[in-house]
GROMACS .gro file of C-alpha atoms in nm:
model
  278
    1UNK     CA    1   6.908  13.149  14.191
    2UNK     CA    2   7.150  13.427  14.054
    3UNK     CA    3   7.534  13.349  14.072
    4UNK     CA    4   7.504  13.201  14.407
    5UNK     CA    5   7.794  13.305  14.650
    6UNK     CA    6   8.099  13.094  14.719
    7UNK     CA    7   8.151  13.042  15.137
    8UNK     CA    8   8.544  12.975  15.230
    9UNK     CA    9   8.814  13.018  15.500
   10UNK     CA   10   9.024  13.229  15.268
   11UNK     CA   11   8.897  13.536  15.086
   12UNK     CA   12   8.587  13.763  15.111
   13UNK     CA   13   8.402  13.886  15.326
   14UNK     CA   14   8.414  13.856  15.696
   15UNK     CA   15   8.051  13.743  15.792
   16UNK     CA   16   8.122  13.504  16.098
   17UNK     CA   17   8.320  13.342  16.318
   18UNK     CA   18   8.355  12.948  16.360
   19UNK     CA   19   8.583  12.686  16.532
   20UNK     CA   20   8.910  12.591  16.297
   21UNK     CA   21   8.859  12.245  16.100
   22UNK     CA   22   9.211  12.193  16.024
   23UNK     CA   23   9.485  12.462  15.966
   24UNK     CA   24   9.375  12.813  16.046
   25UNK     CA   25   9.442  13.030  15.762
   26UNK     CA   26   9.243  13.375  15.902
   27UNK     CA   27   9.221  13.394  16.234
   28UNK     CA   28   8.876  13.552  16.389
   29UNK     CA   29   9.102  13.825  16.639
   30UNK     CA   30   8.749  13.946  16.765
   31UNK     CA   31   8.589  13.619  16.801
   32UNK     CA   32   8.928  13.497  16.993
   33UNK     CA   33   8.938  13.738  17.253
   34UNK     CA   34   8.573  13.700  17.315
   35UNK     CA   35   8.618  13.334  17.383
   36UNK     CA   36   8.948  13.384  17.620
   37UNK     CA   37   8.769  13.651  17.812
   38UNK     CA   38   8.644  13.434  18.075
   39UNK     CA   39   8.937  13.282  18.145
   40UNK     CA   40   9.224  13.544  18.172
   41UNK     CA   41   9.185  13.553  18.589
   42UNK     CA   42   9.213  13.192  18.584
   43UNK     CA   43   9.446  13.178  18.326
   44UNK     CA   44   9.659  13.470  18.506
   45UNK     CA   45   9.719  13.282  18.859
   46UNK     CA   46   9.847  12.958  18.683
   47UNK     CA   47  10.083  13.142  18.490
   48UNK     CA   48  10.212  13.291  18.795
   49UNK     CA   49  10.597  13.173  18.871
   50UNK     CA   50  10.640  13.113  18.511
   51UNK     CA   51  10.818  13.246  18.210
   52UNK     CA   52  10.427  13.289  18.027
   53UNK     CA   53  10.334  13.533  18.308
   54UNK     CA   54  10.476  13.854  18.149
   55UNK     CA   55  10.182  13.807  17.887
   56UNK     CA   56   9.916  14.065  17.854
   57UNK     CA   57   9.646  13.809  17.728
   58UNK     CA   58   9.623  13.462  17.751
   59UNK     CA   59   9.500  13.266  17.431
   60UNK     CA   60   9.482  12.876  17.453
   61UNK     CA   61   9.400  12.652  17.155
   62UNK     CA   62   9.008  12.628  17.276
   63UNK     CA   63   8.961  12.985  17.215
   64UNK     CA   64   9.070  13.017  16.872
   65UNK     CA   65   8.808  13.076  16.625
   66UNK     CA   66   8.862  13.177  16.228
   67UNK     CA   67   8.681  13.378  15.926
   68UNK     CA   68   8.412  13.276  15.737
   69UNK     CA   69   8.443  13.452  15.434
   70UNK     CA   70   8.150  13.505  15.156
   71UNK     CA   71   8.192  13.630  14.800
   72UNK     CA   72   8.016  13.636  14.498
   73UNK     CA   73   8.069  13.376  14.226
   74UNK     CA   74   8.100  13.464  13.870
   75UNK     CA   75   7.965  13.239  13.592
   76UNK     CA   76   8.196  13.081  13.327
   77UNK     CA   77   8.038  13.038  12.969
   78UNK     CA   78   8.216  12.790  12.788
   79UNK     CA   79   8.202  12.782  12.386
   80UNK     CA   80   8.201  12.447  12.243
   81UNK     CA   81   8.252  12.493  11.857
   82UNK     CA   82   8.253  12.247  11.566
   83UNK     CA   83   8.547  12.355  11.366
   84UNK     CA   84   8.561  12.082  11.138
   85UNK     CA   85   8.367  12.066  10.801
   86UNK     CA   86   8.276  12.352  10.535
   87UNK     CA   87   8.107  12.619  10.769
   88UNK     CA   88   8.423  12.578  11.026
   89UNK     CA   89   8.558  12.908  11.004
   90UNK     CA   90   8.238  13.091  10.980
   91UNK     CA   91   8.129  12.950  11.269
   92UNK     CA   92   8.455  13.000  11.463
   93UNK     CA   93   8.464  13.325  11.383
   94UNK     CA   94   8.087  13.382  11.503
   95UNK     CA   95   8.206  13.198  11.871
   96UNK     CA   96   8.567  13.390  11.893
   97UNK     CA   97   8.309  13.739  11.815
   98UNK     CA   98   8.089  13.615  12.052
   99UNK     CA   99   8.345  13.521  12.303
  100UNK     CA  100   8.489  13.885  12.317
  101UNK     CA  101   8.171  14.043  12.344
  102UNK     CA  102   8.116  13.837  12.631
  103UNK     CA  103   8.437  13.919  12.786
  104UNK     CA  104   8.355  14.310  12.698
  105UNK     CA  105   8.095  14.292  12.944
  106UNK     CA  106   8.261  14.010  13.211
  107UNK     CA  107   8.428  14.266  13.399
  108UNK     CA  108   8.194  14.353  13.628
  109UNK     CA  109   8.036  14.048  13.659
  110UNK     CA  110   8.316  13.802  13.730
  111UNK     CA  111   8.248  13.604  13.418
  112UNK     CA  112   8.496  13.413  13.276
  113UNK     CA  113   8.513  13.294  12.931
  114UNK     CA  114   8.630  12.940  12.756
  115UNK     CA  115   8.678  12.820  12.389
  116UNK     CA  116   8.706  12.456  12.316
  117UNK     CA  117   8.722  12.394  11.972
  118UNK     CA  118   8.678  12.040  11.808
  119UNK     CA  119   8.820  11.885  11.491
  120UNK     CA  120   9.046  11.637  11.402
  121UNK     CA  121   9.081  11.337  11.658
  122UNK     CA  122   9.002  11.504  11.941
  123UNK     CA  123   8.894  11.847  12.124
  124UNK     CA  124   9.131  12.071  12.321
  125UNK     CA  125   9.131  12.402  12.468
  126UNK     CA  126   9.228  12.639  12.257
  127UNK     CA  127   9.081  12.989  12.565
  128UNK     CA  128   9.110  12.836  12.912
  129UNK     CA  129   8.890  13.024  13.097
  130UNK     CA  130   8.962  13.401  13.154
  131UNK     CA  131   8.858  13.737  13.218
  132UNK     CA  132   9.112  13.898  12.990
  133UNK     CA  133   9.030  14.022  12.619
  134UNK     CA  134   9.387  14.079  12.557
  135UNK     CA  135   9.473  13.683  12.630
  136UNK     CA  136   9.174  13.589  12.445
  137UNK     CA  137   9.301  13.812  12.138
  138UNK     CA  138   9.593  13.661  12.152
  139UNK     CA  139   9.471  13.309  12.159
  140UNK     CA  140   9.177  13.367  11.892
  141UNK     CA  141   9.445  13.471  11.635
  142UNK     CA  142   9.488  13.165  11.503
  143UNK     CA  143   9.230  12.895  11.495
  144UNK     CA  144   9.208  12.552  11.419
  145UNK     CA  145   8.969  12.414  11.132
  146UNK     CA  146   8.861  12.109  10.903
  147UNK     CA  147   8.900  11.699  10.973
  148UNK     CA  148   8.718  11.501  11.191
  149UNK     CA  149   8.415  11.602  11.471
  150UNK     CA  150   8.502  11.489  11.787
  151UNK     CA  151   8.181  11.612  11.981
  152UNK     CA  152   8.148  11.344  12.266
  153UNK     CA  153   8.533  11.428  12.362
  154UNK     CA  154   8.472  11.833  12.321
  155UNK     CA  155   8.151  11.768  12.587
  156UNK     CA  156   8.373  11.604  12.795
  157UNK     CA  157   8.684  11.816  12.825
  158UNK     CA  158   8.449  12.090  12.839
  159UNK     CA  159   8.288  11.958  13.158
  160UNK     CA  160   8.644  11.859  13.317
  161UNK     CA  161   8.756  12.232  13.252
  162UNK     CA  162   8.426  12.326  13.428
  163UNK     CA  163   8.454  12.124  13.732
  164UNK     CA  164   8.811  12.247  13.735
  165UNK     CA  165   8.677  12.615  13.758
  166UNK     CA  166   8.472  12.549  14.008
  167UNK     CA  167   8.679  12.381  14.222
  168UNK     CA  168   8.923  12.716  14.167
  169UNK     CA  169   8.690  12.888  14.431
  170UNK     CA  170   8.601  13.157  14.151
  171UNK     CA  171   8.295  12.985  13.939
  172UNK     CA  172   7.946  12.890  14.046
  173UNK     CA  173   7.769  12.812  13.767
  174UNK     CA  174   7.893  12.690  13.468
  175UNK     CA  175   7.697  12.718  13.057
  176UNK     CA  176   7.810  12.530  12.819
  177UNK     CA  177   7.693  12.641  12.477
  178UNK     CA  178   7.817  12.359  12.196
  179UNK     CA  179   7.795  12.552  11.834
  180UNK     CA  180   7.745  12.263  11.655
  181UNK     CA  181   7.474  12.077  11.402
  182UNK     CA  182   7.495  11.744  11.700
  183UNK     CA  183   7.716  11.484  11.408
  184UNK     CA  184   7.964  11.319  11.556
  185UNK     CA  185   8.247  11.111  11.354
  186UNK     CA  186   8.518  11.033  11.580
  187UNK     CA  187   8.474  10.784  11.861
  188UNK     CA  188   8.573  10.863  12.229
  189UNK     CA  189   8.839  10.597  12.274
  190UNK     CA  190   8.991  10.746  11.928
  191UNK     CA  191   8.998  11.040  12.072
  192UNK     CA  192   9.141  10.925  12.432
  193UNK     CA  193   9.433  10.715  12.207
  194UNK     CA  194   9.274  10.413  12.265
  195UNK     CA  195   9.222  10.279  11.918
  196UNK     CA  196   9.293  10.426  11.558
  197UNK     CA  197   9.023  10.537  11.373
  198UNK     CA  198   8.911  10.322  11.070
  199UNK     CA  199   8.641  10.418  10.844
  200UNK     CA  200   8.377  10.138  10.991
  201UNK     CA  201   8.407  10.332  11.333
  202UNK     CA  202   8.341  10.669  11.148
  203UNK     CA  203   8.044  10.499  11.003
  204UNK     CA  204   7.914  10.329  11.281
  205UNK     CA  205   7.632  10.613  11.327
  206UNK     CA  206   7.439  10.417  11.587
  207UNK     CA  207   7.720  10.387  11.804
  208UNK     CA  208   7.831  10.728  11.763
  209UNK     CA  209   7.518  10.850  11.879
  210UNK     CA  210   7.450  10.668  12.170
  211UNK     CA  211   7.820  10.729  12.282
  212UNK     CA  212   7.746  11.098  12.249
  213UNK     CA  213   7.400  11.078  12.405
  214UNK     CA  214   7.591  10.927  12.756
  215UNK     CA  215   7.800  11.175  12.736
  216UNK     CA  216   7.549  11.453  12.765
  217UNK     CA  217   7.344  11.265  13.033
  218UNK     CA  218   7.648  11.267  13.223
  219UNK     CA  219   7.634  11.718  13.235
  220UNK     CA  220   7.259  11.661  13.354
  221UNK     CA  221   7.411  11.557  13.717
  222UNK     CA  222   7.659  11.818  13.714
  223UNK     CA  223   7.598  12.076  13.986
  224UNK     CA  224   7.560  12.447  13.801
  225UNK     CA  225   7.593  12.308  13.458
  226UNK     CA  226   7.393  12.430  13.191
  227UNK     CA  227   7.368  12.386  12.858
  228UNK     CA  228   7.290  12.588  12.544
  229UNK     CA  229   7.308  12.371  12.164
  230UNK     CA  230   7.304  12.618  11.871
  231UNK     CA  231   7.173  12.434  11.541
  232UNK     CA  232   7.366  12.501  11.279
  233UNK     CA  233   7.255  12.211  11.054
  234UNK     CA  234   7.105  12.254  10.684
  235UNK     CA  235   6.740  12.176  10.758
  236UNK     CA  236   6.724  12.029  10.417
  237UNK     CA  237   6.955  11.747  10.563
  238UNK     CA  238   6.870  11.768  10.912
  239UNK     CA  239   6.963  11.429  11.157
  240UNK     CA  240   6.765  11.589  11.446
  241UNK     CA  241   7.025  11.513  11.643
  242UNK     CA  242   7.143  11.847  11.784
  243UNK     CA  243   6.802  11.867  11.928
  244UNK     CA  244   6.843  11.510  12.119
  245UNK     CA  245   7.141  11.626  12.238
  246UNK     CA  246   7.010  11.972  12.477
  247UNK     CA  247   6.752  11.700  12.562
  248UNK     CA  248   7.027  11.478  12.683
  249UNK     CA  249   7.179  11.738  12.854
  250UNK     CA  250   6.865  11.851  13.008
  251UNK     CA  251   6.966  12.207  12.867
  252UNK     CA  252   6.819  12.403  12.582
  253UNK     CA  253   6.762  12.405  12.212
  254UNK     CA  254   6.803  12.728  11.958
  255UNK     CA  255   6.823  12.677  11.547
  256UNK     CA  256   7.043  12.945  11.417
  257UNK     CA  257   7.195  12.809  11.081
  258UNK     CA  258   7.312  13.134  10.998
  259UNK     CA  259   7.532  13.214  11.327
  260UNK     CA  260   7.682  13.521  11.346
  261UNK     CA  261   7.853  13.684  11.643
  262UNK     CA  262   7.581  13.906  11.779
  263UNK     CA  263   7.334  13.601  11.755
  264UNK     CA  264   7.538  13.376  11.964
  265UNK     CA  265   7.626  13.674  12.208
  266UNK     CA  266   7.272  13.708  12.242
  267UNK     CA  267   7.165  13.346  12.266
  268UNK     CA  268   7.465  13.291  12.533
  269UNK     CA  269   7.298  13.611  12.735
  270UNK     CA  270   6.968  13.492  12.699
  271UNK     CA  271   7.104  13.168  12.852
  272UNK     CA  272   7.278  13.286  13.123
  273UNK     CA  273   6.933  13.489  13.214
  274UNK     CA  274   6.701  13.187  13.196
  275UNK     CA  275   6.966  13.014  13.429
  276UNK     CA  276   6.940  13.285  13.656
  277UNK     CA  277   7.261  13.424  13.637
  278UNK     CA  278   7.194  13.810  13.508
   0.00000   0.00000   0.00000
């Protein structure tokens, strides 16, 4: 539960001692000495007739011990956003609203903050993750919208960027929330450069959908990911599929077709309670 804490050699806080794997990087002065003590009398008469004997302590490899260091993780919350289509720049202006309410609040937390928007051929990040309004303002100013809705490649570059975080040392858990009504029109391999895309792929719904559906199983095994999918289909054409898609994911399901900014802040807050992380 809660952001979990992230254990390391480097930074935090000093809660043991251990033996080095590797290169020492903080060296455990208290936990050293400790270990020599036994051995300075010893250590003292061999040194005897020898240039090491002026030394006031004797340290040998087999005493050194290093930090371990604790600190808390933050959480990064990464906005996946359909920008393609006629409700684009409503809804990218509900998820860039949403994004620096968020951030508003991150600073005490350690919450970071992502926006990967996706149109066109493929998905790309448009707000790596960050803690800093004034980088996200400066980002958000001008955003991409209309063409193509490459949704398997956006759930995919948004769980590289995550992994990446994590690995950073900084991020423990990681939410996804996709903004999106769960249509997909533009294959992975188009996306990737791997082929052009020709009207039969566009249309190839079946194909499309399963692609997309493997995809999301692949966040289910993802340690600390999460994930939120905010409806924004017309229920009077509704596919369903948005809904498949959190069950894919093994994450969870909210209908908001009109999404505004304080309704996505709150459904990202909401989400980041349920996943224990407030």
């Amino acid at each position: 539960g809660g952001r979990g804490l992230i254990f390391s050699n480097e930074r935090g806080r000093y809660i043991k001692a251990m033996m080095p794997k590797g290169k020492v990087r903080r060296l455990a002065v208290d936990a050293t000495m400790r270990a020599s003590a036994p051995f300075q009398a010893a250590r003292r008469i061999r040194a005897k007739g020898t240039p090491k004997e002026v030394r006031k302590v004797f340290i040998e490899n087999s005493d050194v011990r290093v930090k371990r260091m604790v600190r808390k993780a933050g959480a990064l919350v990464i906005f996946v956003v359909d920008a393609s289509g006629s409700m684009a720049l409503n809804r990218m202006n509900a998820a860039k609203g949403a994004a620096m309410n968020l951030l508003a609040e991150a600073y005490q937390s350690r919450d970071q903050i992502c926006l990967i928007p996706f149109q066109g051929d493929a998905a790309e990040v448009l707000l790596p993750p960050t803690r800093s309004i004034a980088m996200a303002k400066k980002r958000l100013e001008t955003m991409p919208c209309g063409g193509g809705s490459p949704l398997a490649h956006a759930i995919q570059v948004a769980m590289r960027t995550g992994l990446n975080a994590q690995r950073s040392g900084d991020v423990g858990k990681v939410v996804i929330v996709a903004i999106t009504d769960g249509r997909a029109n533009v294959p992975l391999a188009v996306s990737l450069g791997e082929e052009e895309l020709t009207p039969e792929l566009q249309k190839d719904k079946v194909q499309l959908k399963e692609e997309l559906l493997a995809t999301a199983r692949q966040l289910r095994g993802l340690f600390g990911f999460n994930m939120v999918v905010l409806d924004t289909e017309n229920k009077f054409v509704s596919t369903g599929v948005a809904k498949e898609l959190a069950e894919a994911a093994g994450g969870r399901y909210h209908y908001i077709p009109k999404a505004d900014e304080a309704s996505l802040a709150g459904v990202a807050r909401d989400a980041m309670q349920s996943f224990g992380l407030k």
